[in-house]
Every structure is written in C-alpha cells, then in structure tokens.
Amino acid sequence: MSAVTYLEAISQAIREEMRRDEAVFLLGEDVGTYGGAFKVSAGFLEEFGPDRVIDTPMAEAAIIGSAVGAALMGMRPIAEMQFIDFITCGFDQIINMANKMYWRVGMPVPIVIRGPSGGGTRGGPFHSSSPEAWFFHAPGIKVVVPSTTYDAKGLLKAAVRDNNPVLYLEHKLLYRLPELREELPEEDYVVPLGKAITRREGEDMTILTYGAMVHQSMKAARVLEEENDLEVEVIDLRSLTPLDREAILESVKRTNKVLIVHEDTLTGGIGAELAAILAEDLFEYLDGPITRVAAPDVAFPYAPPLEEAFLPNADKILDAARKLAAY
Amino acid sequence: MSPKTLLEIYYFMRLTRAMEDRTRTLFLQGRVVGGVYTAQGHEATTVGAATMLRDGDCIVPQHRDLGMHLVRGSSPRAVMCQWLARGNSPTLGRDGQMHIGDMHHGIVPMISMLGESLPVACGVALTMKMRKRSTIVMASCGDGATNTGAFHEALNFASVQKLPIVFVIENNGYAYSTPNSKQFAIQNLSDRALAYGIPGETVDGNDVLAVIEAVGRAVEHVRGGKGPAVVECKTFRVRGHSEADKANYVPRELREEWLAKDPIKRFEAYLTTENILSEADRANIEARVKDVVNDAVTFAEQSPAPDPATVADYAFAPDGPIAIVGEPGAEDPRYVNALDTRTGKPFTTMAATTIKLPEEVGRR
C-alpha cells in the first residue's frame, strides 16, 4: 500500500463506488476518453464503458439536469464540473430543480456535483473560484470541502451514498501536493457528512476553517506556538452543510476567541454565518471580536502579485491572530 | 382506433377542459390563492400526445399539460388539492399549480423555469437506455421554452446520446404576451430539430387525430432506438398567460379564428359525423366529467390545510437504500424512494386517495 495523493483519493472513491453500486455513474466534459481535465477519471472508460463514464457536450445545464433526471430514476450520478467556476452555467438545475425536489414532492435526488475549486494556480477569474457560499445559502443541498487525502476519499464516498444533492468541492491546489500524500486504509470507509474535525488542539484561540485554508491555518498555528507561545485550536469544518455547530460551539466556549479563515470573498461568506451563530449563541463567552480572514470583495485576479495579495495565507492569518490574541 | 378508444380520448379532452374551467371559477371566487395557468385550446395536443404512450413510459409535462397528466393517471383530486394548497396535496402545500409528479408512474414534476425540465428528461431517458428498456420519455415545452439554453442543450445531448425522447413543442402563439414573431425568425419550431440531426414534424395541434398520427410516428421512431424526435403542435392559447392576464394584446380576429378551431368541438363534430358519439354517449360523458370534477373539488375542500408547525420540515431526504424506479421490487417500502418519506404514505399524485373514484376514471 503506497501513499496516494488527494487527487488519487478522489479517483479511488469514485472507482470504488462505481464498482460497489451499479447505480453510480460519472458524467461530464472530457471525463471519458481523456480521463478528465485533471485525470481524476483516467482509466475509467476502459473499466466501466461509455454507458457509465459519459463524455458530455459542453453543456452544464444538460450535465446537471441529466444527473437530476437519472437520480429521480434511482441512479446515483456524479456530475463533474471541469472547473467548478462553470457550475454557474447549470445553477438553475441545482437551485430550482435538484434542491427543491425532495422538499416539494418527496422524491430524493441523490446526485454529487464535484469539481476543482479554489485558487493559487494562476487560474484567473474563471478558473479559481470558491463558490460554496452560494450553495451554503441555498436550502436543499449539502456542501462538502475536503482538506486532506483521507477526507477526500471518505467524504466523497459519503456524498455518493447520501440521498440528497451534494456539492463536493475539491481544491485543485491540493490535488498533487506531495505533503498531502497519505496511506489510506485498504478497507471501505466513509467520513460522515456534517462532522468537523479538530486538526490541532489549543486553549487560546479557535480557528474555524476548511479546504486549502486548513493548511495555511495550521502553518500559522505552529508559528504562533513557537513565536507567541499561543496554543491555537484549528477546526476543519469539512462539511459546510450540514454544519457541525456542536463542534464549533464546544471549541469556542473553551478558547473564547475565534478567527474564521476562508479563501472565498468576505461579504456574505461562510464566515458571516459562523460569526452570526457565535454572536447569537456564545455572546457571553467571547473575549475578543469575532475576526475573519478572507479574500477581498472583488473577482479572482490573474497576475501573480495580485493573486498573492488576494488570497488569504499564513502571514495574513498570523497578523489577524496576533491582533485577536492581544484582546 | 376503436370507437371505445376514441370516446375515451374525447372524455379526457372534456375532463381537461372542465377541470380547468372549474379551477378558473375557484380562482375567481378567491379560493385559489396563487396564479392559475390554463390551457384552453391545448386539449387535442396534450391528450392526443399522451394517448400514444404505454406502461413504463414517462412524461415530463409543463404547466399547460393537465391533459397529459389525466391521461397518464394523475388524480383529479390531487390536482385540486394542489390548486387549493391543501396539506395533503402532492407537495404538501409547499408548491402549487401543476408542479406534481410520481416517478413510479412516470411523471416528472415540473418547475416554473420553463425549458429546465428538458435536461431532466434526458436523465430519465439516459437511465432507460442504460437499463436497456424499451420505454420512452415524452417531454413537452411551449414555444417560449424553445428559446432557452436548456432546450437546446437537451435536444443536442439527447441526439448525441440517441436518447428515447419525444419532444412535444406546444406552440400556442404567445410566450406570455410575446408573439411568435418576436421570439424567433423561423416558420416552424420543428425546424429547430434539424440543427441537432433530429427528425421534426409540425402538425395541427387542434386536430387530435392529426396529433395522434404525428406523435405516433415520433413514438415509433424513438421506441425503435433511433434517438429522439420532435413534434411541434401548433395550437392557440385562448385565454391569458394566467388568469390575471386579460390577453388584450391578442387581436380579436385571431382569437375568433382559433375559437372556431376549438379542438373539442372539432373532435366532437368528427365523432358525431362518424356515428361514434351519440347524444346519449355525450350526456353520459358529461355526467362522468361533472362527477369527477365535483368529487375532486369536494375532496380538496374537505382536505386539511398544511400545518404551519411543519414549515421547516423536509429539508433533506433521509438515509437508506434507493430503488431504481421501474425495476422489480422498486416499490418495496424499505426503499427511501418507494413511499413519500415525508408522510410515510404512498405518493398522492396518482389516484391514490381515500374515496374511490369511478372505476373507469384514473389510471389507464
């Protein structure tokens, strides 16, 4: 058993689910012959054939809409967005069609919509986005954001087995990151949706984060320990919907200070909702302002100096954490 | 077609008209709280097209397709509960109008974003193809929806994948107030099919026998595994887009011209001339129609309103196995999609209500 990448974990999850359940199939642009833009489905066409690994036209509404139709028939389609930015082209099929179906008519829509999200890869305004907040706001869809190789596999398996629409946001910067290589269990496992995990324990401050920002937060937490003698707890939310409120509240009750970090833009982001929950539920526990580190409220820029200025990173987290610690 | 079948078609056309007439009355009385969309003039198209389907087939109807619903077995009671926003409506009062369906009986529930159901139809057909079935999908849309991206994405994908779908375009002249001439610069919407390598045909949508023939040819093509087909039924929306719309923008002569081509009157004249429909038959059918409509309205009015305490319920479907619809055992209650898990009872779009309807009505 050798260590695999985050991307290989995603690939393994889909392959194993397709082997386990004939209702599972994959559709999207270039997923078949080409094996996907990032090669997540390399070799799938040969193993499963063109009925279950479907190269579609460049038409996101057709991809997601077809997935919904198949799901109504009891299938469990996985619809790949070549880059998650293109999910906007199929937005209506998610928001109005898939998300409202069970609530309206009682028929489950077990689909997974997945694709590469996030920046740091010089992708510019149309290949770098983090669209989670749009879907976090919309009732009827679960939103999952894995940060590790183990979780990438386990959360995707749980998403495929879930009976609801699930948006699975894989971070393309993590795909082949050597330090995320991990040996995965040989046996089948899932990481349940709606369960956060504590990546690092601490008593002085809680960082709430997810996706690629988990790693930046961990880096910052190590520096804070070495240079400032601060014990920072890092909670990786893993699922945004359902949100693990219990884990969040439990941690912040102990640390009394909270820093929220996300790669997506600030206004109306996940952090805004987390801040509202904390302000409502833990008002008397807070010893400092609920602080957010997020991207500025503009579209994702292309040029490297702009991209670096845009993205949150360990340094920006450090600055914010030190200010918060001073309270 | 046998006289019996022809009379049944006539019955469904009359039932469709009568249901909508009653719905309009309920609206005018203030008993329907939301918008009412009817389809006077569409009955030959909707009833005729659906007549060509058989068990296991699936319809993907839109808001002016009550006729398709009734032919395929949607319950008049369910329809009225839906209009009257009752707590036992198929959507438990969450949604109104013709937004109902039941996958086990082959009816995909629509949404208000017209055209968006067509990609969903592709997914249903894709599943039929994957499961190597001989069943087909009939997906409808109006002239307005043919201008959406979803329509074109669906036709193209269906063609590339050779999916078993009959696309029925109900061209009734107007998308809300916008006439055909401001929507597209072609004569026949069936020409849209040519762009995707799909056979397309245009037919008089007010002539039920012509619709049956044209849709019949399309169904044969599709069932033969040759991929999708398009049938444009040219008809006319005699009333407004909704009952709130007086449709003053429709020239009077145009409306009169089409009223003279009323599909029910035309079919009735044919049946009378051919000695298929006697005066006694007609009276019997009218009595049946009246009974069904009255029963549906009475049932709906006696049904409870939804419980406000449930407003935040049903956000997500529960865990558990899901059956592939249409396969043996798929309605076993251990499957999450076998019953309506919101209520723990069977889905109610089809004639599954507590008071028994006359035997000849309902599921065919």
Coordinates of N, CA and C in Angstrom, one line a residue, chain B residues 160-350:
Chain B
V160 N -27.1 13.4 -29.5 CA -25.7 12.7 -29.4 C -25.8 11.4 -28.7
Q161 N -26.6 11.3 -27.7 CA -26.7 10.0 -26.9 C -27.8 9.1 -27.4
K162 N -28.5 9.5 -28.5 CA -29.6 8.7 -29.0 C -30.6 8.3 -28.0
L163 N -31.1 9.3 -27.2 CA -31.9 9.1 -26.1 C -33.4 8.9 -26.6
P164 N -34.1 8.0 -25.9 CA -35.5 7.8 -26.3 C -36.5 8.8 -25.8
I165 N -36.5 10.0 -26.5 CA -37.4 11.1 -26.0 C -38.2 11.6 -27.2
V166 N -39.5 11.8 -27.0 CA -40.3 12.5 -28.0 C -40.4 13.9 -27.4
F167 N -39.9 14.9 -28.0 CA -40.1 16.3 -27.6 C -41.4 16.8 -28.2
V168 N -42.3 17.2 -27.4 CA -43.6 17.8 -28.0 C -43.5 19.3 -27.7
I169 N -43.5 20.1 -28.8 CA -43.5 21.5 -28.6 C -44.9 22.0 -28.8
E170 N -45.5 22.6 -27.8 CA -46.8 23.1 -27.9 C -46.7 24.6 -28.2
N171 N -46.8 24.9 -29.5 CA -46.7 26.3 -29.9 C -48.0 26.9 -29.9
N172 N -48.3 27.7 -28.9 CA -49.6 28.4 -28.8 C -49.6 29.8 -29.1
G173 N -48.6 30.2 -29.8 CA -48.6 31.6 -30.4 C -48.0 32.7 -29.5
Y174 N -48.0 32.5 -28.2 CA -47.5 33.5 -27.3 C -46.7 32.9 -26.2
A175 N -45.6 33.6 -25.8 CA -45.0 33.4 -24.6 C -45.4 34.6 -23.7
Y176 N -46.3 34.3 -22.8 CA -47.0 35.4 -22.0 C -47.6 36.3 -23.1
S177 N -47.0 37.6 -23.2 CA -47.6 38.5 -24.2 C -46.8 38.5 -25.5
T178 N -45.7 37.8 -25.6 CA -44.8 38.0 -26.7 C -45.1 37.0 -27.8
P179 N -45.5 37.5 -29.0 CA -46.0 36.6 -30.0 C -44.8 35.9 -30.7
N180 N -45.0 34.9 -31.4 CA -44.0 34.1 -32.1 C -43.0 35.0 -32.8
S181 N -43.6 36.0 -33.5 CA -42.8 36.9 -34.4 C -41.7 37.6 -33.6
K182 N -41.9 37.8 -32.3 CA -40.8 38.5 -31.5 C -39.9 37.4 -30.8
Q183 N -40.2 36.2 -31.0 CA -39.5 35.1 -30.3 C -38.5 34.4 -31.2
F184 N -38.8 34.3 -32.4 CA -37.9 33.5 -33.3 C -38.3 33.9 -34.8
A185 N -37.3 33.7 -35.6 CA -37.4 34.1 -37.0 C -37.6 32.9 -38.0
I186 N -38.2 31.9 -37.5 CA -38.4 30.7 -38.3 C -39.9 30.4 -38.4
Q187 N -40.3 29.7 -39.3 CA -41.7 29.4 -39.6 C -42.2 28.3 -38.6
N188 N -41.5 27.3 -38.6 CA -41.9 26.1 -37.8 C -40.8 25.8 -36.7
L189 N -41.3 25.6 -35.5 CA -40.3 25.2 -34.4 C -39.8 23.8 -34.6
S190 N -40.4 23.0 -35.4 CA -39.8 21.7 -35.6 C -38.5 21.8 -36.4
D191 N -38.3 23.0 -37.1 CA -37.1 23.2 -37.8 C -35.9 23.2 -36.8
R192 N -36.2 23.6 -35.5 CA -35.1 23.6 -34.5 C -34.5 22.2 -34.4
A193 N -35.3 21.2 -34.7 CA -34.8 19.8 -34.6 C -33.7 19.5 -35.6
L194 N -33.8 20.1 -36.8 CA -32.8 19.9 -37.8 C -31.4 20.2 -37.4
A195 N -31.3 21.2 -36.6 CA -29.9 21.7 -36.2 C -29.2 20.6 -35.3
Y196 N -30.0 19.7 -34.8 CA -29.5 18.6 -34.0 C -29.5 17.2 -34.6
G197 N -29.9 17.2 -35.9 CA -30.0 15.9 -36.5 C -31.1 15.1 -36.0
I198 N -32.2 15.7 -35.6 CA -33.3 15.0 -35.1 C -34.5 15.2 -36.1
P199 N -35.3 14.2 -36.4 CA -36.4 14.4 -37.2 C -37.5 15.3 -36.5
G200 N -38.0 16.2 -37.3 CA -39.0 17.1 -36.7 C -40.2 17.2 -37.6
E201 N -41.4 17.4 -37.0 CA -42.6 17.5 -37.8 C -43.5 18.5 -37.1
T202 N -44.2 19.2 -38.0 CA -45.2 20.2 -37.4 C -46.6 19.7 -37.8
V203 N -47.5 19.8 -36.8 CA -48.8 19.3 -37.0 C -49.9 20.3 -36.4
D204 N -51.0 20.2 -37.0 CA -52.2 21.0 -36.4 C -52.5 20.5 -35.0
G205 N -52.1 21.3 -34.1 CA -52.3 20.9 -32.7 C -53.7 20.9 -32.2
N206 N -54.6 21.4 -33.0 CA -56.0 21.4 -32.6 C -56.8 20.2 -33.2
D207 N -56.1 19.4 -33.9 CA -56.7 18.2 -34.5 C -56.2 17.0 -33.8
V208 N -57.0 16.4 -32.9 CA -56.5 15.4 -32.1 C -56.0 14.2 -32.9
L209 N -56.7 13.9 -34.0 CA -56.3 12.7 -34.8 C -55.0 13.0 -35.5
A210 N -54.8 14.2 -36.0 CA -53.5 14.5 -36.6 C -52.4 14.5 -35.6
V211 N -52.7 14.9 -34.4 CA -51.6 14.9 -33.3 C -51.3 13.4 -33.0
I212 N -52.3 12.6 -32.9 CA -52.1 11.2 -32.6 C -51.2 10.5 -33.7
E213 N -51.5 10.9 -35.0 CA -50.7 10.3 -36.1 C -49.3 10.8 -36.0
A214 N -49.1 12.1 -35.9 CA -47.7 12.6 -35.9 C -46.9 12.1 -34.7
V215 N -47.5 12.2 -33.5 CA -46.8 11.7 -32.3 C -46.6 10.2 -32.4
G216 N -47.6 9.5 -33.0 CA -47.4 8.1 -33.2 C -46.2 7.8 -34.0
R217 N -46.0 8.5 -35.1 CA -44.8 8.3 -35.9 C -43.5 8.6 -35.1
A218 N -43.5 9.7 -34.3 CA -42.4 10.0 -33.5 C -42.1 9.0 -32.4
V219 N -43.2 8.5 -31.8 CA -43.0 7.4 -30.8 C -42.4 6.2 -31.4
E220 N -42.9 5.8 -32.6 CA -42.3 4.6 -33.3 C -40.8 4.8 -33.5
H221 N -40.5 6.0 -34.0 CA -39.1 6.3 -34.3 C -38.2 6.1 -33.0
V222 N -38.7 6.7 -32.0 CA -38.0 6.8 -30.7 C -37.9 5.4 -30.1
R223 N -39.0 4.7 -30.1 CA -39.1 3.3 -29.5 C -38.2 2.4 -30.3
G224 N -38.0 2.7 -31.5 CA -37.1 1.9 -32.4 C -35.6 2.1 -32.1
G225 N -35.3 2.9 -31.1 CA -33.9 3.1 -30.7 C -33.1 4.0 -31.7
K226 N -33.9 4.8 -32.4 CA -33.2 5.7 -33.4 C -32.9 7.1 -32.8
G227 N -33.2 7.3 -31.6 CA -32.9 8.6 -30.9 C -34.2 9.4 -30.9
P228 N -34.0 10.7 -30.4 CA -35.2 11.5 -30.2 C -35.9 12.0 -31.5
A229 N -37.1 12.5 -31.3 CA -37.9 13.1 -32.3 C -38.6 14.3 -31.8
V230 N -38.9 15.2 -32.7 CA -39.6 16.5 -32.2 C -40.9 16.6 -33.0
V231 N -42.0 16.9 -32.3 CA -43.3 17.2 -32.9 C -43.7 18.5 -32.4
E232 N -43.9 19.5 -33.4 CA -44.4 20.8 -33.0 C -46.0 20.7 -33.2
C233 N -46.7 21.0 -32.2 CA -48.2 21.0 -32.3 C -48.5 22.5 -32.3
K234 N -49.0 23.0 -33.4 CA -49.4 24.4 -33.5 C -50.8 24.5 -33.0
T235 N -50.9 25.3 -31.9 CA -52.2 25.5 -31.3 C -52.4 26.9 -30.8
F236 N -53.3 27.2 -29.9 CA -53.5 28.5 -29.6 C -53.9 28.6 -28.1
R237 N -53.4 29.6 -27.4 CA -53.7 29.8 -26.0 C -54.9 30.8 -26.0
V238 N -56.1 30.2 -25.9 CA -57.3 31.0 -26.0 C -57.4 32.0 -24.9
R239 N -56.9 31.7 -23.7 CA -57.0 32.6 -22.5 C -55.7 33.3 -22.3
G240 N -55.6 34.0 -21.3 CA -54.3 34.7 -21.0 C -53.2 33.8 -20.5
H241 N -52.0 34.3 -20.3 CA -50.9 33.5 -19.8 C -51.3 32.9 -18.5
S242 N -51.9 33.8 -17.6 CA -52.5 33.3 -16.4 C -53.9 33.9 -16.3
E243 N -54.6 33.6 -15.3 CA -56.0 34.2 -15.2 C -55.9 35.7 -14.8
A244 N -54.7 36.1 -14.4 CA -54.6 37.5 -14.1 C -54.3 38.4 -15.4
D245 N -54.2 37.7 -16.5 CA -53.8 38.3 -17.8 C -55.0 38.3 -18.7
K246 N -55.5 39.5 -19.1 CA -56.6 39.6 -19.9 C -56.3 39.3 -21.4
A247 N -55.0 39.3 -21.7 CA -54.6 39.0 -23.1 C -55.2 40.0 -24.1
N248 N -55.2 41.2 -23.7 CA -55.7 42.2 -24.7 C -54.8 42.4 -25.9
Y249 N -53.6 41.9 -25.8 CA -52.7 42.0 -26.9 C -53.0 41.0 -28.0
V250 N -53.9 40.1 -27.8 CA -54.2 39.2 -28.9 C -55.3 39.8 -29.7
P251 N -55.0 39.9 -31.0 CA -56.1 40.5 -31.9 C -57.3 39.7 -31.8
R252 N -58.5 40.4 -31.8 CA -59.7 39.7 -31.6 C -60.0 38.7 -32.8
E253 N -59.7 39.1 -34.0 CA -59.9 38.2 -35.1 C -59.1 36.9 -35.0
L254 N -57.9 37.1 -34.5 CA -57.0 35.9 -34.3 C -57.7 34.9 -33.3
R255 N -58.1 35.5 -32.2 CA -58.7 34.6 -31.2 C -60.0 33.9 -31.7
E256 N -60.8 34.7 -32.5 CA -62.0 34.1 -33.0 C -61.7 33.0 -34.0
E257 N -60.7 33.3 -34.8 CA -60.3 32.3 -35.8 C -59.9 31.0 -35.1
W258 N -59.2 31.1 -34.0 CA -58.8 29.8 -33.3 C -60.0 29.3 -32.5
L259 N -60.9 30.1 -32.0 CA -62.0 29.6 -31.2 C -62.9 28.7 -32.2
A260 N -62.9 29.2 -33.4 CA -63.7 28.4 -34.4 C -63.0 27.0 -34.6
K261 N -61.7 26.9 -34.3 CA -61.0 25.7 -34.5 C -60.9 24.9 -33.2
D262 N -61.7 25.2 -32.3 CA -61.7 24.6 -30.9 C -61.5 23.1 -31.0
P263 N -60.5 22.5 -30.4 CA -60.2 21.1 -30.6 C -61.3 20.1 -30.1
I264 N -62.0 20.5 -29.1 CA -63.0 19.6 -28.6 C -64.2 19.7 -29.5
K265 N -64.6 20.9 -30.0 CA -65.8 21.0 -30.9 C -65.5 20.2 -32.2
R266 N -64.2 20.4 -32.7 CA -63.8 19.7 -33.9 C -63.9 18.2 -33.8
F267 N -63.4 17.7 -32.7 CA -63.4 16.2 -32.5 C -64.8 15.7 -32.3
E268 N -65.6 16.5 -31.6 CA -67.0 16.2 -31.3 C -67.7 16.1 -32.7
A269 N -67.5 17.0 -33.5 CA -68.1 17.0 -34.9 C -67.7 15.8 -35.6
Y270 N -66.4 15.4 -35.6 CA -66.0 14.2 -36.3 C -66.7 13.0 -35.7
L271 N -66.7 12.9 -34.4 CA -67.3 11.7 -33.8 C -68.7 11.6 -34.1
T272 N -69.4 12.7 -34.1 CA -70.8 12.7 -34.4 C -71.1 12.3 -35.9
T273 N -70.3 12.9 -36.8 CA -70.4 12.5 -38.2 C -70.2 11.1 -38.4
E274 N -69.2 10.5 -37.7 CA -68.8 9.1 -37.9 C -69.7 8.2 -37.1
N275 N -70.8 8.7 -36.5 CA -71.7 8.0 -35.7 C -71.0 7.2 -34.5
I276 N -70.0 7.8 -34.0 CA -69.3 7.2 -32.9 C -69.8 7.7 -31.6
L277 N -70.2 9.0 -31.6 CA -70.7 9.7 -30.4 C -72.2 10.0 -30.6
S278 N -73.0 9.3 -29.8 CA -74.4 9.6 -29.9 C -74.7 10.6 -28.8
E279 N -75.9 11.1 -28.9 CA -76.3 12.1 -27.9 C -76.3 11.5 -26.5
A280 N -76.7 10.3 -26.4 CA -76.7 9.6 -25.1 C -75.2 9.4 -24.6
D281 N -74.3 9.1 -25.5 CA -72.9 9.0 -25.1 C -72.4 10.3 -24.5
R282 N -72.8 11.3 -25.3 CA -72.3 12.7 -24.9 C -72.8 13.0 -23.5
A283 N -74.1 12.8 -23.3 CA -74.7 13.1 -22.0 C -74.0 12.2 -20.9
N284 N -73.7 11.0 -21.2 CA -73.1 10.1 -20.2 C -71.7 10.7 -19.8
I285 N -71.0 11.0 -20.9 CA -69.6 11.5 -20.7 C -69.6 12.8 -19.9
E286 N -70.6 13.7 -20.2 CA -70.7 15.0 -19.5 C -71.0 14.7 -18.0
A287 N -71.9 13.7 -17.8 CA -72.2 13.4 -16.4 C -71.0 12.9 -15.6
R288 N -70.2 12.0 -16.3 CA -69.0 11.5 -15.7 C -68.0 12.6 -15.4
V289 N -67.8 13.5 -16.4 CA -66.9 14.6 -16.2 C -67.3 15.4 -15.0
K290 N -68.6 15.7 -14.9 CA -69.1 16.5 -13.8 C -68.9 15.9 -12.5
D291 N -69.1 14.5 -12.4 CA -68.9 13.8 -11.2 C -67.5 13.9 -10.7
V292 N -66.6 13.6 -11.7 CA -65.1 13.6 -11.3 C -64.7 15.0 -10.8
V293 N -65.1 16.0 -11.5 CA -64.7 17.4 -11.1 C -65.3 17.7 -9.8
N294 N -66.6 17.4 -9.6 CA -67.2 17.7 -8.3 C -66.5 17.0 -7.2
D295 N -66.3 15.7 -7.4 CA -65.6 14.9 -6.4 C -64.3 15.5 -6.1
A296 N -63.5 15.9 -7.1 CA -62.2 16.4 -6.8 C -62.2 17.7 -6.0
V297 N -63.1 18.6 -6.4 CA -63.2 19.8 -5.6 C -63.7 19.6 -4.2
T298 N -64.8 18.7 -4.1 CA -65.3 18.4 -2.7 C -64.2 17.8 -1.9
F299 N -63.5 16.9 -2.5 CA -62.4 16.2 -1.7 C -61.3 17.3 -1.3
A300 N -61.0 18.1 -2.2 CA -59.9 19.1 -1.9 C -60.4 20.1 -0.8
E301 N -61.6 20.5 -1.0 CA -62.1 21.5 0.0 C -62.3 20.9 1.4
Q302 N -62.5 19.6 1.5 CA -62.6 18.9 2.8 C -61.2 18.6 3.3
S303 N -60.2 18.7 2.5 CA -58.9 18.3 3.0 C -58.3 19.4 3.8
P304 N -57.4 19.0 4.7 CA -56.8 20.0 5.7 C -55.8 20.9 5.1
A305 N -55.7 22.1 5.6 CA -54.6 23.0 5.3 C -53.3 22.4 5.8
P306 N -52.2 22.8 5.3 CA -50.9 22.3 5.9 C -50.7 22.9 7.3
D307 N -50.0 22.1 8.1 CA -49.8 22.6 9.5 C -48.6 23.5 9.5
P308 N -48.8 24.8 9.9 CA -47.7 25.7 10.0 C -46.5 25.3 10.7
A309 N -46.7 24.4 11.7 CA -45.6 23.9 12.5 C -44.6 23.1 11.7
T310 N -45.0 22.7 10.5 CA -44.1 21.8 9.7 C -43.3 22.7 8.7
V311 N -43.4 24.0 8.8 CA -42.8 24.8 7.8 C -41.3 24.5 7.5
A312 N -40.6 24.2 8.5 CA -39.1 24.0 8.3 C -38.8 22.5 8.1
D313 N -39.8 21.7 7.9 CA -39.5 20.2 7.7 C -39.1 19.9 6.3
Y314 N -38.7 18.7 6.1 CA -38.4 18.1 4.8 C -37.2 18.7 4.0
A315 N -36.3 19.3 4.8 CA -35.2 20.0 4.1 C -34.3 18.9 3.3
F316 N -34.2 17.7 3.9 CA -33.3 16.7 3.3 C -34.0 15.4 3.4
A317 N -33.7 14.6 2.4 CA -34.2 13.2 2.3 C -33.4 12.3 3.3
P318 N -34.1 11.4 3.9 CA -33.4 10.5 4.9 C -32.4 9.6 4.3
D319 N -31.6 9.0 5.1 CA -30.6 7.9 4.6 C -31.4 6.6 4.3
G320 N -30.8 5.8 3.5 CA -31.3 4.5 3.2 C -31.2 4.1 1.8
P321 N -31.5 2.9 1.4 CA -31.4 2.4 0.1 C -32.4 3.1 -0.9
I322 N -32.0 3.2 -2.1 CA -32.9 3.8 -3.1 C -33.0 2.8 -4.2
A323 N -34.3 2.6 -4.7 CA -34.5 1.6 -5.7 C -34.4 2.3 -7.1
I324 N -34.0 1.5 -8.1 CA -34.1 2.0 -9.4 C -35.5 1.9 -9.9
V325 N -36.1 3.0 -10.2 CA -37.5 3.1 -10.5 C -37.9 2.2 -11.7
G326 N -38.9 1.4 -11.6 CA -39.4 0.6 -12.7 C -38.8 -0.8 -12.7
E327 N -38.0 -1.1 -11.7 CA -37.4 -2.4 -11.6 C -38.1 -3.2 -10.5
P328 N -38.1 -4.6 -10.7 CA -38.8 -5.4 -9.7 C -38.5 -5.0 -8.3
G329 N -39.6 -4.9 -7.5 CA -39.4 -4.6 -6.1 C -39.2 -3.1 -5.7
A330 N -39.2 -2.3 -6.8 CA -38.8 -0.9 -6.5 C -39.8 -0.2 -5.6
E331 N -41.0 -0.7 -5.4 CA -42.0 -0.1 -4.6 C -42.0 -0.7 -3.2
D332 N -41.0 -1.5 -2.9 CA -40.9 -2.1 -1.5 C -40.6 -0.9 -0.6
P333 N -41.4 -0.8 0.5 CA -41.2 0.3 1.4 C -39.9 0.5 2.0
R334 N -39.0 -0.5 1.9 CA -37.7 -0.3 2.5 C -36.8 0.7 1.7
Y335 N -37.3 1.0 0.5 CA -36.5 2.0 -0.3 C -37.0 3.4 0.1
V336 N -36.1 4.3 0.1 CA -36.4 5.7 0.5 C -37.3 6.3 -0.6
N337 N -37.1 5.9 -1.8 CA -38.0 6.5 -2.9 C -39.2 5.7 -3.2
A338 N -39.5 4.7 -2.4 CA -40.7 3.9 -2.7 C -42.0 4.6 -2.2
L339 N -41.9 5.2 -1.0 CA -43.0 5.9 -0.5 C -42.6 7.4 -0.4
D340 N -43.6 8.2 -0.1 CA -43.3 9.6 0.2 C -42.8 9.6 1.7
T341 N -41.5 9.7 1.9 CA -41.0 9.5 3.2 C -41.3 10.7 4.1
R342 N -41.8 11.8 3.5 CA -42.2 13.0 4.3 C -43.5 12.6 5.1
T343 N -44.3 11.7 4.5 CA -45.6 11.4 5.2 C -45.6 9.9 5.6
G344 N -44.7 9.1 5.0 CA -44.7 7.7 5.3 C -45.8 7.0 4.5
K345 N -46.4 7.7 3.6 CA -47.5 7.1 2.9 C -47.2 7.1 1.4
P346 N -48.0 6.4 0.6 CA -47.7 6.4 -0.9 C -47.8 7.9 -1.5
F347 N -47.1 8.1 -2.5 CA -47.2 9.4 -3.2 C -48.6 9.6 -3.7
T348 N -49.1 10.8 -3.7 CA -50.5 11.1 -4.0 C -50.8 11.7 -5.3
T349 N -49.8 11.9 -6.2 CA -50.1 12.5 -7.5 C -51.1 11.6 -8.3
M350 N -50.9 10.3 -8.2 CA -51.8 9.4 -8.9 C -53.0 9.1 -8.1

